[in-house]
PDB file of C-alpha atoms in Angstrom:
ATOM      1  CA  UNK A 523     122.947  95.477 186.867  1.00  0.00           C
ATOM      2  CA  UNK A 524     120.081  93.125 185.920  1.00  0.00           C
ATOM      3  CA  UNK A 525     118.276  95.967 184.110  1.00  0.00           C
ATOM      4  CA  UNK A 526     121.427  96.645 182.097  1.00  0.00           C
ATOM      5  CA  UNK A 527     121.732  92.982 181.010  1.00  0.00           C
ATOM      6  CA  UNK A 528     118.015  92.833 180.170  1.00  0.00           C
ATOM      7  CA  UNK A 529     118.214  95.982 178.016  1.00  0.00           C
ATOM      8  CA  UNK A 530     121.371  94.704 176.314  1.00  0.00           C
ATOM      9  CA  UNK A 531     119.632  91.409 175.470  1.00  0.00           C
ATOM     10  CA  UNK A 532     116.651  93.241 173.998  1.00  0.00           C
ATOM     11  CA  UNK A 533     118.857  95.498 171.867  1.00  0.00           C
ATOM     12  CA  UNK A 534     121.002  92.665 170.492  1.00  0.00           C
ATOM     13  CA  UNK A 535     118.054  90.369 169.777  1.00  0.00           C
ATOM     14  CA  UNK A 536     116.275  93.196 167.939  1.00  0.00           C
ATOM     15  CA  UNK A 537     119.362  93.968 165.879  1.00  0.00           C
ATOM     16  CA  UNK A 538     119.703  90.356 164.782  1.00  0.00           C
ATOM     17  CA  UNK A 539     116.025  89.926 163.918  1.00  0.00           C
ATOM     18  CA  UNK A 540     115.924  93.048 161.721  1.00  0.00           C
ATOM     19  CA  UNK A 541     118.837  92.022 159.520  1.00  0.00           C
ATOM     20  CA  UNK A 542     117.717  89.164 157.272  1.00  0.00           C
ATOM     21  CA  UNK A 543     120.240  89.671 154.505  1.00  0.00           C
ATOM     22  CA  UNK A 544     123.011  87.299 153.576  1.00  0.00           C
ATOM     23  CA  UNK A 545     124.735  85.210 150.940  1.00  0.00           C
ATOM     24  CA  UNK A 546     123.452  81.643 151.126  1.00  0.00           C
ATOM     25  CA  UNK A 547     125.289  80.113 148.180  1.00  0.00           C
ATOM     26  CA  UNK A 548     127.768  81.522 145.661  1.00  0.00           C
ATOM     27  CA  UNK A 549     126.964  81.578 141.964  1.00  0.00           C
ATOM     28  CA  UNK A 550     129.750  79.051 141.328  1.00  0.00           C
ATOM     29  CA  UNK A 551     128.417  76.695 144.008  1.00  0.00           C
ATOM     30  CA  UNK A 552     124.953  76.802 142.441  1.00  0.00           C
ATOM     31  CA  UNK A 553     126.430  76.156 138.987  1.00  0.00           C
ATOM     32  CA  UNK A 554     128.554  73.251 140.291  1.00  0.00           C
ATOM     33  CA  UNK A 555     125.461  71.727 141.877  1.00  0.00           C
ATOM     34  CA  UNK A 556     123.405  72.107 138.688  1.00  0.00           C
ATOM     35  CA  UNK A 557     126.068  70.755 136.343  1.00  0.00           C
ATOM     36  CA  UNK A 558     127.625  68.123 138.631  1.00  0.00           C
ATOM     37  CA  UNK A 559     130.865  70.045 139.322  1.00  0.00           C
ATOM     38  CA  UNK A 560     131.857  70.838 135.694  1.00  0.00           C
ATOM     39  CA  UNK A 561     130.750  74.422 135.034  1.00  0.00           C
ATOM     40  CA  UNK A 562     130.311  75.185 131.324  1.00  0.00           C
ATOM     41  CA  UNK A 563     131.470  78.476 129.875  1.00  0.00           C
ATOM     42  CA  UNK A 564     128.958  81.302 130.276  1.00  0.00           C
ATOM     43  CA  UNK A 565     126.997  82.206 127.166  1.00  0.00           C
ATOM     44  CA  UNK A 566     125.173  85.401 126.269  1.00  0.00           C
ATOM     45  CA  UNK A 567     121.644  85.865 124.981  1.00  0.00           C
ATOM     46  CA  UNK A 568     121.372  89.174 123.102  1.00  0.00           C
ATOM     47  CA  UNK A 569     117.952  90.770 123.456  1.00  0.00           C
ATOM     48  CA  UNK A 570     115.892  92.338 120.692  1.00  0.00           C
ATOM     49  CA  UNK A 571     113.387  95.148 121.192  1.00  0.00           C
ATOM     50  CA  UNK A 572     110.606  92.529 121.110  1.00  0.00           C
ATOM     51  CA  UNK A 573     112.411  90.493 123.775  1.00  0.00           C
ATOM     52  CA  UNK A 574     112.691  93.557 126.013  1.00  0.00           C
ATOM     53  CA  UNK A 575     108.969  94.277 125.605  1.00  0.00           C
ATOM     54  CA  UNK A 576     108.067  90.691 126.559  1.00  0.00           C
ATOM     55  CA  UNK A 577     110.459  90.765 129.521  1.00  0.00           C
ATOM     56  CA  UNK A 578     109.034  94.113 130.663  1.00  0.00           C
ATOM     57  CA  UNK A 579     105.559  92.553 130.677  1.00  0.00           C
ATOM     58  CA  UNK A 580     106.773  89.571 132.719  1.00  0.00           C
ATOM     59  CA  UNK A 581     108.711  91.713 135.196  1.00  0.00           C
ATOM     60  CA  UNK A 582     106.034  94.425 135.365  1.00  0.00           C
ATOM     61  CA  UNK A 583     108.691  97.117 134.915  1.00  0.00           C
ATOM     62  CA  UNK A 584     110.884  98.569 132.196  1.00  0.00           C
ATOM     63  CA  UNK A 585     113.749  96.274 131.188  1.00  0.00           C
ATOM     64  CA  UNK A 586     116.755  97.896 129.512  1.00  0.00           C
ATOM     65  CA  UNK A 587     119.508  95.277 129.501  1.00  0.00           C
ATOM     66  CA  UNK A 588     121.069  94.407 126.150  1.00  0.00           C
ATOM     67  CA  UNK A 589     122.033  90.855 127.068  1.00  0.00           C
ATOM     68  CA  UNK A 590     121.629  88.184 129.721  1.00  0.00           C
ATOM     69  CA  UNK A 591     124.249  85.657 130.741  1.00  0.00           C
ATOM     70  CA  UNK A 592     123.387  81.996 131.174  1.00  0.00           C
ATOM     71  CA  UNK A 593     125.073  78.608 131.341  1.00  0.00           C
ATOM     72  CA  UNK A 594     124.130  75.582 129.249  1.00  0.00           C
ATOM     73  CA  UNK A 595     125.040  71.913 129.158  1.00  0.00           C
ATOM     74  CA  UNK A 596     123.020  69.710 126.805  1.00  0.00           C
ATOM     75  CA  UNK A 597     119.335  70.539 127.523  1.00  0.00           C
ATOM     76  CA  UNK A 598     120.018  72.062 130.945  1.00  0.00           C
ATOM     77  CA  UNK A 599     120.347  75.817 131.419  1.00  0.00           C
ATOM     78  CA  UNK A 600     121.045  77.916 134.483  1.00  0.00           C
ATOM     79  CA  UNK A 601     120.020  81.542 134.805  1.00  0.00           C
ATOM     80  CA  UNK A 602     121.295  83.689 137.677  1.00  0.00           C
ATOM     81  CA  UNK A 603     119.134  86.779 137.861  1.00  0.00           C
ATOM     82  CA  UNK A 604     118.535  89.684 140.230  1.00  0.00           C
ATOM     83  CA  UNK A 605     115.161  91.167 141.074  1.00  0.00           C
ATOM     84  CA  UNK A 606     114.231  93.871 143.540  1.00  0.00           C
ATOM     85  CA  UNK A 607     112.197  92.699 146.519  1.00  0.00           C
ATOM     86  CA  UNK A 608     111.132  95.877 148.263  1.00  0.00           C
ATOM     87  CA  UNK A 609     114.220  98.038 147.820  1.00  0.00           C
ATOM     88  CA  UNK A 610     117.263  95.825 147.214  1.00  0.00           C
ATOM     89  CA  UNK A 611     118.114  93.052 144.755  1.00  0.00           C
ATOM     90  CA  UNK A 612     117.616  89.372 145.493  1.00  0.00           C
ATOM     91  CA  UNK A 613     119.961  87.079 143.540  1.00  0.00           C
ATOM     92  CA  UNK A 614     118.174  83.929 142.391  1.00  0.00           C
ATOM     93  CA  UNK A 615     119.519  80.879 140.588  1.00  0.00           C
ATOM     94  CA  UNK A 616     117.147  78.937 138.330  1.00  0.00           C
ATOM     95  CA  UNK A 617     118.099  75.543 136.885  1.00  0.00           C
ATOM     96  CA  UNK A 618     115.907  74.433 133.965  1.00  0.00           C
ATOM     97  CA  UNK A 619     115.724  71.169 132.028  1.00  0.00           C
ATOM     98  CA  UNK A 620     113.156  70.335 129.342  1.00  0.00           C
ATOM     99  CA  UNK A 621     111.444  73.706 129.914  1.00  0.00           C
ATOM    100  CA  UNK A 622     110.720  72.854 133.568  1.00  0.00           C
ATOM    101  CA  UNK A 623     112.323  74.245 136.696  1.00  0.00           C
ATOM    102  CA  UNK A 624     114.569  71.646 138.321  1.00  0.00           C
ATOM    103  CA  UNK A 625     115.805  73.921 141.120  1.00  0.00           C
ATOM    104  CA  UNK A 626     115.247  77.508 142.192  1.00  0.00           C
ATOM    105  CA  UNK A 627     117.365  78.945 144.979  1.00  0.00           C
ATOM    106  CA  UNK A 628     117.901  82.311 146.623  1.00  0.00           C
ATOM    107  CA  UNK A 629     121.646  82.841 146.411  1.00  0.00           C
ATOM    108  CA  UNK A 630     121.838  86.264 148.066  1.00  0.00           C
ATOM    109  CA  UNK A 631     119.209  88.230 149.962  1.00  0.00           C
ATOM    110  CA  UNK A 632     119.816  91.903 150.737  1.00  0.00           C
ATOM    111  CA  UNK A 633     116.480  93.071 152.177  1.00  0.00           C
ATOM    112  CA  UNK A 634     115.856  93.569 155.885  1.00  0.00           C
ATOM    113  CA  UNK A 635     112.832  91.210 155.859  1.00  0.00           C
ATOM    114  CA  UNK A 636     111.192  88.560 153.775  1.00  0.00           C
ATOM    115  CA  UNK A 637     114.094  86.123 153.664  1.00  0.00           C
ATOM    116  CA  UNK A 638     111.737  83.222 154.370  1.00  0.00           C
ATOM    117  CA  UNK A 639     111.631  82.781 150.591  1.00  0.00           C
ATOM    118  CA  UNK A 640     115.134  81.291 150.747  1.00  0.00           C
ATOM    119  CA  UNK A 641     113.966  78.178 152.572  1.00  0.00           C
ATOM    120  CA  UNK A 642     113.314  74.900 150.771  1.00  0.00           C
ATOM    121  CA  UNK A 643     109.733  74.685 152.090  1.00  0.00           C
ATOM    122  CA  UNK A 644     109.018  77.671 149.843  1.00  0.00           C
ATOM    123  CA  UNK A 645     111.331  77.166 146.840  1.00  0.00           C
ATOM    124  CA  UNK A 646     110.324  73.524 146.306  1.00  0.00           C
ATOM    125  CA  UNK A 647     106.962  74.831 145.049  1.00  0.00           C
ATOM    126  CA  UNK A 648     108.721  75.927 141.854  1.00  0.00           C
ATOM    127  CA  UNK A 649     110.026  72.445 140.958  1.00  0.00           C
ATOM    128  CA  UNK A 650     108.470  71.204 137.676  1.00  0.00           C
ATOM    129  CA  UNK A 651     106.870  74.605 136.995  1.00  0.00           C
ATOM    130  CA  UNK A 652     106.490  75.562 133.346  1.00  0.00           C
ATOM    131  CA  UNK A 653     105.091  78.560 131.483  1.00  0.00           C
ATOM    132  CA  UNK A 654     101.651  78.519 129.941  1.00  0.00           C
ATOM    133  CA  UNK A 655     100.654  80.451 126.801  1.00  0.00           C
ATOM    134  CA  UNK A 656     100.114  83.636 128.850  1.00  0.00           C
ATOM    135  CA  UNK A 657     103.643  83.428 130.327  1.00  0.00           C
ATOM    136  CA  UNK A 658     102.264  82.464 133.729  1.00  0.00           C
ATOM    137  CA  UNK A 659     103.535  79.607 135.884  1.00  0.00           C
ATOM    138  CA  UNK A 660     101.600  76.364 135.445  1.00  0.00           C
ATOM    139  CA  UNK A 661     101.396  75.756 139.176  1.00  0.00           C
ATOM    140  CA  UNK A 662     100.204  77.838 142.073  1.00  0.00           C
ATOM    141  CA  UNK A 663     102.860  79.266 144.398  1.00  0.00           C
ATOM    142  CA  UNK A 664     101.664  79.894 147.956  1.00  0.00           C
ATOM    143  CA  UNK A 665     102.746  83.191 149.458  1.00  0.00           C
ATOM    144  CA  UNK A 666     104.333  83.908 152.815  1.00  0.00           C
ATOM    145  CA  UNK A 667     102.815  86.449 155.188  1.00  0.00           C
ATOM    146  CA  UNK A 668     105.225  89.347 155.604  1.00  0.00           C
ATOM    147  CA  UNK A 669     107.275  88.402 152.527  1.00  0.00           C
ATOM    148  CA  UNK A 670     104.857  89.413 149.771  1.00  0.00           C
ATOM    149  CA  UNK A 671     107.352  91.451 147.742  1.00  0.00           C
ATOM    150  CA  UNK A 672     110.040  88.781 148.012  1.00  0.00           C
ATOM    151  CA  UNK A 673     107.547  86.127 146.889  1.00  0.00           C
ATOM    152  CA  UNK A 674     106.599  88.294 143.900  1.00  0.00           C
ATOM    153  CA  UNK A 675     110.284  88.749 143.014  1.00  0.00           C
ATOM    154  CA  UNK A 676     110.900  84.974 142.985  1.00  0.00           C
ATOM    155  CA  UNK A 677     107.791  84.334 140.898  1.00  0.00           C
ATOM    156  CA  UNK A 678     108.858  86.976 138.366  1.00  0.00           C
ATOM    157  CA  UNK A 679     112.362  85.520 138.113  1.00  0.00           C
ATOM    158  CA  UNK A 680     110.988  81.993 137.687  1.00  0.00           C
ATOM    159  CA  UNK A 681     108.750  83.207 134.853  1.00  0.00           C
ATOM    160  CA  UNK A 682     111.594  85.185 133.279  1.00  0.00           C
ATOM    161  CA  UNK A 683     114.049  82.277 133.406  1.00  0.00           C
ATOM    162  CA  UNK A 684     111.494  79.948 131.810  1.00  0.00           C
ATOM    163  CA  UNK A 685     110.698  82.539 129.128  1.00  0.00           C
ATOM    164  CA  UNK A 686     114.413  83.072 128.399  1.00  0.00           C
ATOM    165  CA  UNK A 687     114.929  79.320 128.217  1.00  0.00           C
ATOM    166  CA  UNK A 688     112.001  79.008 125.787  1.00  0.00           C
ATOM    167  CA  UNK A 689     113.430  81.897 123.774  1.00  0.00           C
ATOM    168  CA  UNK A 690     116.809  80.144 123.649  1.00  0.00           C
ATOM    169  CA  UNK A 691     115.313  76.694 122.921  1.00  0.00           C
ATOM    170  CA  UNK A 692     111.978  77.181 121.122  1.00  0.00           C
ATOM    171  CA  UNK A 693     112.125  73.628 119.722  1.00  0.00           C
ATOM    172  CA  UNK A 694     111.926  71.935 123.144  1.00  0.00           C
TER     173      UNK A 694
END
């Protein structure tokens, strides 16, 4: 009987440790937090061929979307974007004010590993990040062992959101 309980414990603990996916915050909750409860109407940024080429360079893959949705209130924008970690999309919310990241949060994680990127100890590194002339982040983001592809996905999305914000508000 003790062997049976021991084997059952090993199987259940393994099953729980392999599955790292989950929804951590809804899009609406992130928007409410960014805009202090009053969510503005979603807007659409239509992309030109030049935009798609620049986005493809940032994302290091072909980008075919015609438009991207975002939310804006005064100088604040929020971009909710998906990027593939290893095999599945990670949904990331990016709140930007004055061309700097105010908050970056993993809203949904669908991979089997690498979900450490959802924790504040990691995402707080993005606060106050901007883009330089080469479309790179102005601050170094430390990686996480075992979550390399998830870290890359968050860095790409941060760069993309800042680029889109700059594209939308070139005067800032």
